[in-house]
XYZ file of N, CA and C in Angstrom:
459
model
N -18.525 12.844 -20.736
C -18.363 13.006 -19.306
C -17.147 13.868 -19.038
N -17.162 14.524 -17.898
C -15.973 15.225 -17.438
C -15.152 14.248 -16.618
N -13.876 14.156 -16.938
C -13.012 13.221 -16.234
C -11.893 13.930 -15.507
N -11.627 13.497 -14.283
C -10.445 13.931 -13.547
C -9.312 13.041 -14.039
N -8.276 13.654 -14.608
C -7.175 12.902 -15.211
C -5.963 12.981 -14.296
N -5.316 11.832 -14.113
C -4.121 11.762 -13.272
C -3.204 10.682 -13.811
N -2.022 10.594 -13.228
C -0.999 9.668 -13.700
C -0.795 8.554 -12.685
N -0.678 7.331 -13.187
C -0.308 6.177 -12.367
C 0.780 5.448 -13.144
N 2.028 5.618 -12.721
C 3.141 5.051 -13.472
C 3.129 5.622 -14.876
N 3.208 4.770 -15.899
C 3.220 5.270 -17.275
C 1.826 5.582 -17.823
N 0.781 5.254 -17.077
C -0.589 5.378 -17.579
C -1.267 6.662 -17.139
N -1.988 7.268 -18.085
C -2.928 8.331 -17.728
C -4.247 7.641 -17.415
N -4.863 8.063 -16.328
C -6.098 7.440 -15.853
C -7.126 8.546 -15.675
N -8.382 8.243 -15.964
C -9.458 9.214 -15.770
C -10.581 8.566 -14.977
N -11.236 9.388 -14.169
C -12.405 8.946 -13.417
C -13.470 10.027 -13.567
N -14.697 9.609 -13.674
C -15.829 10.531 -13.796
C -15.850 11.445 -12.570
N -15.829 12.754 -12.797
C -15.776 13.700 -11.676
C -16.997 13.593 -10.768
N -18.107 13.085 -11.271
C -19.303 12.948 -10.429
C -19.107 11.913 -9.338
N -18.126 11.043 -9.482
C -17.856 9.998 -8.493
C -16.907 10.465 -7.391
N -16.180 11.548 -7.643
C -15.161 12.037 -6.710
C -15.815 12.905 -5.643
N -15.543 12.606 -4.383
C -16.059 13.449 -3.298
C -15.222 14.716 -3.179
N -13.890 14.548 -3.192
C -12.996 15.687 -3.018
C -11.582 15.253 -3.386
N -10.748 16.222 -3.747
C -9.325 15.981 -3.978
C -8.573 16.819 -2.959
N -7.680 16.166 -2.205
C -6.944 16.865 -1.147
C -5.448 16.686 -1.378
N -4.639 17.614 -0.845
C -3.188 17.458 -0.978
C -2.707 16.184 -0.291
N -1.590 15.696 -0.759
C -0.968 14.539 -0.105
C -0.514 14.979 1.281
N -0.852 14.178 2.265
C -0.495 14.481 3.650
C 0.316 13.317 4.213
N 0.892 13.544 5.394
C 1.605 12.471 6.084
C 0.593 11.406 6.485
N 0.878 10.160 6.142
C -0.022 9.054 6.453
C 0.547 8.226 7.590
N -0.342 7.641 8.373
C 0.048 6.717 9.431
C 0.013 5.311 8.859
N 1.128 4.591 9.006
C 1.213 3.226 8.473
C 0.235 2.316 9.199
N -0.231 1.292 8.497
C -1.138 0.297 9.063
C -0.378 -1.024 9.130
N -0.116 -1.486 10.337
C 0.638 -2.727 10.535
C -0.085 -3.905 9.881
N 0.646 -4.686 9.112
C 0.079 -5.874 8.482
C -0.682 -5.613 7.199
N -0.716 -4.367 6.746
C -1.460 -4.036 5.524
C -0.648 -4.412 4.287
N -1.329 -4.710 3.179
C -0.608 -4.920 1.919
C 0.184 -3.658 1.557
N 1.222 -3.813 0.753
C 2.086 -2.685 0.385
C 1.329 -1.571 -0.323
N 0.219 -1.892 -0.978
C -0.525 -0.870 -1.704
C -1.468 -0.067 -0.811
N -1.570 -0.416 0.463
C -2.286 0.462 1.397
C -1.239 1.404 1.977
N -1.279 2.658 1.528
C -0.259 3.637 1.900
C -0.354 4.031 3.366
N -1.527 3.906 3.953
C -1.732 4.272 5.346
C -3.101 4.892 5.535
N -3.254 5.576 6.661
C -4.516 6.247 6.978
C -4.222 7.668 7.429
N -5.228 8.520 7.337
C -5.141 9.865 7.898
C -6.519 10.266 8.385
N -6.546 11.273 9.232
C -7.818 11.765 9.759
C -8.244 12.952 8.909
N -9.447 12.850 8.362
C -9.995 13.901 7.518
C -11.369 14.274 8.048
N -11.492 15.502 8.516
C -12.753 15.995 9.081
C -13.314 15.045 10.133
N -12.420 14.566 11.000
C -12.827 13.722 12.118
C -13.012 12.254 11.790
N -12.720 11.856 10.573
C -12.890 10.455 10.170
C -11.553 9.867 9.733
N -11.353 8.600 10.075
C -10.158 7.891 9.626
C -10.393 7.436 8.189
N -9.468 7.818 7.311
C -9.600 7.493 5.891
C -8.422 6.619 5.468
N -8.695 5.377 5.027
C -7.618 4.557 4.471
C -7.253 5.070 3.078
N -5.966 4.970 2.742
C -5.485 5.470 1.456
C -4.782 4.345 0.699
N -5.213 4.143 -0.539
C -4.635 3.133 -1.425
C -3.672 3.832 -2.381
N -2.437 3.348 -2.450
C -1.445 3.875 -3.384
C -1.680 3.199 -4.736
N -2.237 3.948 -5.682
C -2.544 3.370 -6.993
C -1.290 2.916 -7.731
N -0.159 3.600 -7.500
C 1.090 3.182 -8.138
C 1.488 1.789 -7.654
N 1.475 1.594 -6.339
C 1.842 0.286 -5.778
C 0.844 -0.779 -6.215
N -0.436 -0.428 -6.248
C -1.464 -1.378 -6.663
C -1.249 -1.818 -8.115
N -0.806 -0.880 -8.950
C -0.569 -1.182 -10.364
C 0.785 -1.856 -10.595
N 1.587 -1.990 -9.547
C 2.867 -2.675 -9.678
C 3.989 -1.828 -10.233
N 3.901 -0.494 -10.069
C 4.948 0.396 -10.595
C 5.670 1.148 -9.479
N 5.757 0.544 -8.293
C 6.447 1.177 -7.167
C 5.515 2.082 -6.391
N 6.083 2.837 -5.475
C 5.284 3.752 -4.650
C 5.022 5.050 -5.404
N 3.928 5.705 -5.059
C 3.597 7.003 -5.649
C 4.703 7.994 -5.290
N 5.309 8.647 -6.284
C 6.384 9.584 -5.972
C 5.855 10.798 -5.208
N 6.696 11.376 -4.350
C 6.255 12.510 -3.526
C 6.323 13.839 -4.280
N 5.665 13.934 -5.406
C 5.654 15.155 -6.207
C 4.653 16.153 -5.631
N 4.842 17.420 -5.959
C 3.871 18.434 -5.552
C 2.510 18.176 -6.175
N 2.487 17.476 -7.304
C 1.216 17.184 -7.976
C 0.530 15.937 -7.415
N 1.148 15.269 -6.446
C 0.510 14.091 -5.846
C -0.668 14.538 -4.995
N -1.757 13.809 -5.120
C -2.981 14.142 -4.393
C -3.642 12.864 -3.902
N -4.561 13.046 -2.962
C -5.417 11.958 -2.502
C -6.812 12.260 -3.027
N -7.325 11.351 -3.842
C -8.658 11.500 -4.423
C -9.614 10.733 -3.517
N -10.574 11.442 -2.934
C -11.495 10.831 -1.976
C -12.779 10.381 -2.667
N -13.162 9.142 -2.355
C -14.394 8.551 -2.877
C -15.246 8.079 -1.715
N -16.579 8.135 -1.833
C -17.434 7.508 -0.823
C -17.190 6.000 -0.820
N -17.180 5.412 0.388
C -16.987 3.962 0.489
C -17.555 3.465 1.788
N -18.370 2.431 1.819
C -19.088 1.947 0.641
C -20.066 3.013 0.168
N -20.551 2.877 -1.024
C -21.328 3.958 -1.627
C -22.621 4.263 -0.893
N -23.146 3.326 -0.099
C -24.396 3.594 0.621
C -24.155 4.233 1.992
N -22.905 4.503 2.355
C -22.592 5.200 3.609
C -21.781 6.441 3.238
N -22.443 7.584 2.987
C -21.745 8.736 2.438
C -20.633 9.300 3.316
N -20.714 9.118 4.637
C -19.659 9.699 5.462
C -18.381 8.872 5.491
N -18.423 7.631 5.010
C -17.222 6.796 4.934
C -16.491 7.101 3.628
N -15.183 7.307 3.729
C -14.384 7.648 2.557
C -13.194 6.714 2.440
N -12.700 6.576 1.221
C -11.422 5.921 0.971
C -10.668 6.838 0.012
N -9.360 6.931 0.199
C -8.543 7.780 -0.649
C -7.712 6.964 -1.612
N -7.543 7.483 -2.811
C -6.655 6.885 -3.800
C -5.528 7.877 -4.052
N -4.294 7.430 -3.840
C -3.117 8.276 -3.988
C -2.592 8.160 -5.411
N -2.451 9.310 -6.080
C -1.950 9.339 -7.452
C -1.141 10.615 -7.636
N -0.481 10.725 -8.767
C 0.321 11.907 -9.047
C -0.203 12.611 -10.299
N 0.262 13.832 -10.499
C -0.154 14.678 -11.613
C -1.668 14.784 -11.688
N -2.282 14.956 -10.531
C -3.734 15.139 -10.443
C -3.976 16.627 -10.651
N -4.146 17.017 -11.896
C -4.208 18.448 -12.157
C -5.108 18.835 -13.317
N -5.856 17.892 -13.871
C -6.596 18.206 -15.081
C -7.992 17.595 -15.045
N -8.956 18.402 -15.464
C -10.311 17.906 -15.715
C -10.587 18.196 -17.180
N -11.006 17.163 -17.907
C -11.279 17.388 -19.320
C -12.460 16.546 -19.783
N -13.018 16.979 -20.896
C -14.140 16.267 -21.506
C -13.622 14.977 -22.127
N -14.286 13.887 -21.782
C -13.934 12.590 -22.355
C -15.149 12.101 -23.121
N -14.984 11.964 -24.405
C -16.087 11.547 -25.258
C -16.246 10.031 -25.211
N -17.499 9.597 -25.182
C -17.721 8.150 -25.184
C -17.095 7.510 -26.418
N -16.601 6.333 -26.239
C -15.984 5.595 -27.336
C -15.933 4.131 -26.964
N -15.196 3.406 -27.728
C -15.061 1.978 -27.464
C -13.851 1.776 -26.559
N -14.108 1.337 -25.354
C -13.029 1.061 -24.411
C -12.626 -0.398 -24.541
N -11.342 -0.641 -24.505
C -10.836 -2.005 -24.629
C -10.047 -2.371 -23.384
N -10.248 -3.585 -22.867
C -9.516 -3.978 -21.672
C -8.017 -4.103 -21.939
N -7.232 -3.648 -20.985
C -5.786 -3.844 -21.005
C -5.455 -4.507 -19.682
N -4.918 -5.710 -19.703
C -4.662 -6.392 -18.434
C -3.595 -5.682 -17.613
N -3.755 -5.766 -16.300
C -2.748 -5.256 -15.389
C -1.761 -6.357 -15.065
N -0.811 -6.077 -14.167
C 0.141 -7.111 -13.765
C -0.585 -8.290 -13.129
N -0.056 -9.502 -13.278
C -0.695 -10.675 -12.673
C -0.870 -10.499 -11.166
N -2.053 -10.863 -10.678
C -2.328 -10.770 -9.253
C -2.721 -9.392 -8.770
N -2.813 -8.428 -9.676
C -3.211 -7.070 -9.292
C -4.364 -6.636 -10.188
N -5.267 -5.802 -9.647
C -6.377 -5.355 -10.491
C -5.909 -4.396 -11.578
N -6.569 -4.451 -12.714
C -6.313 -3.496 -13.786
C -6.880 -2.147 -13.366
N -6.305 -1.086 -13.878
C -6.842 0.240 -13.579
C -7.991 0.602 -14.500
N -8.373 -0.291 -15.399
C -9.539 -0.049 -16.231
C -9.245 -0.213 -17.706
N -10.319 -0.232 -18.503
C -10.163 -0.360 -19.948
C -9.554 0.912 -20.538
N -8.973 0.780 -21.724
C -8.312 1.905 -22.384
C -9.245 2.556 -23.396
N -9.075 3.853 -23.554
C -9.875 4.631 -24.485
C -8.976 5.690 -25.107
N -9.024 5.823 -26.423
C -8.305 6.900 -27.102
C -9.223 8.111 -27.114
N -8.735 9.249 -26.606
C -9.607 10.422 -26.506
C -9.141 11.610 -27.340
N -8.238 11.413 -28.277
C -7.759 12.519 -29.089
C -6.512 13.156 -28.508
N -6.256 12.957 -27.220
C -5.047 13.467 -26.575
C -4.165 12.324 -26.100
N -4.506 11.118 -26.497
C -3.730 9.954 -26.091
C -4.638 8.859 -25.575
N -4.019 7.887 -24.937
C -4.742 6.745 -24.383
C -4.975 6.986 -22.900
N -6.209 6.781 -22.471
C -6.581 6.898 -21.056
C -7.126 5.568 -20.576
N -6.870 5.257 -19.332
C -7.575 4.150 -18.686
C -8.765 4.763 -17.955
N -9.923 4.134 -18.079
C -11.128 4.635 -17.421
C -11.333 3.865 -16.126
N -11.135 4.526 -15.024
C -11.231 3.899 -13.712
C -12.687 3.831 -13.264
N -13.139 2.646 -12.914
C -14.459 2.447 -12.318
C -14.239 2.311 -10.817
N -14.548 3.347 -10.030
C -14.264 3.297 -8.594
C -14.963 2.154 -7.872
N -16.197 1.824 -8.265
C -16.909 0.723 -7.605
C -16.141 -0.582 -7.760
N -15.746 -0.874 -8.994
C -15.038 -2.123 -9.261
C -13.685 -2.130 -8.552
N -12.935 -1.031 -8.671
C -11.610 -0.985 -8.056
C -11.700 -1.122 -6.545
N -12.626 -0.402 -5.917
C -12.740 -0.464 -4.460
C -13.202 -1.835 -3.994
N -14.025 -2.517 -4.790
C -14.412 -3.888 -4.432
C -13.196 -4.807 -4.481
N -12.338 -4.638 -5.491
C -11.118 -5.440 -5.596
C -10.166 -5.137 -4.443
N -10.046 -3.859 -4.115
C -9.170 -3.440 -3.017
C -9.672 -4.011 -1.697
N -10.982 -3.908 -1.462
C -11.550 -4.434 -0.211
C -11.325 -5.934 -0.109
N -11.485 -6.645 -1.219
C -11.293 -8.100 -1.204
C -9.849 -8.469 -0.902
N -8.907 -7.639 -1.338
C -7.497 -7.943 -1.129
C -6.895 -7.342 0.116
N -7.694 -6.587 0.882
C -7.138 -5.900 2.054
C -7.236 -6.722 3.325
N -7.849 -7.890 3.238
C -7.983 -8.718 4.437
C -8.836 -8.062 5.505
N -9.795 -7.227 5.104
C -10.684 -6.571 6.060
C -10.157 -5.254 6.598
N -8.930 -4.857 6.213
C -8.360 -3.616 6.745
C -9.116 -2.381 6.280
N -9.607 -2.392 5.041
C -10.357 -1.238 4.547
C -11.654 -1.095 5.334
N -12.401 -2.182 5.455
C -13.685 -2.127 6.144
C -13.523 -1.801 7.623
N -12.426 -2.221 8.236
C -12.226 -2.007 9.672
C -12.221 -0.529 10.025
N -11.800 0.306 9.092
C -11.787 1.742 9.351
C -13.163 2.351 9.437
N -14.206 1.604 9.069
C -15.548 2.157 9.029
C -16.458 1.608 10.104
N -15.929 0.801 11.007
C -16.780 0.279 12.077
C -17.035 1.376 13.099
N -18.254 1.415 13.672
C -18.555 2.458 14.665
C -17.761 2.260 15.934
């Protein structure tokens, strides 16, 4: 598979490029009152309000640094409503590479936070393989309805 590779704290993470709707530059976000710390805020993208999850904060490694390589990776959410999007904020989003299938092994995340995925050695180091469906389900469950609220008509 082709994977979009990015950095979350000390971890390199990859996601199947077929799952990504678009990658956009980091923009100024509007804070959401009462949201968990890992919800970085919302922004308007092509006329739609898009909630953004800070993967660094979710992984327990602080806030995503404001680097030039920081990007918002947009995914359809929920998957059966293509016009609804959710953004994942990460840094060093700059590489697409071939990831060969192998044996992925789970690596636990910090207690009380979702793992960013199982680990896989790909010849260039260790990558975590992010499953957007699983991660977004965990995020939605922990958002107290804030993620879903952005998608009501």
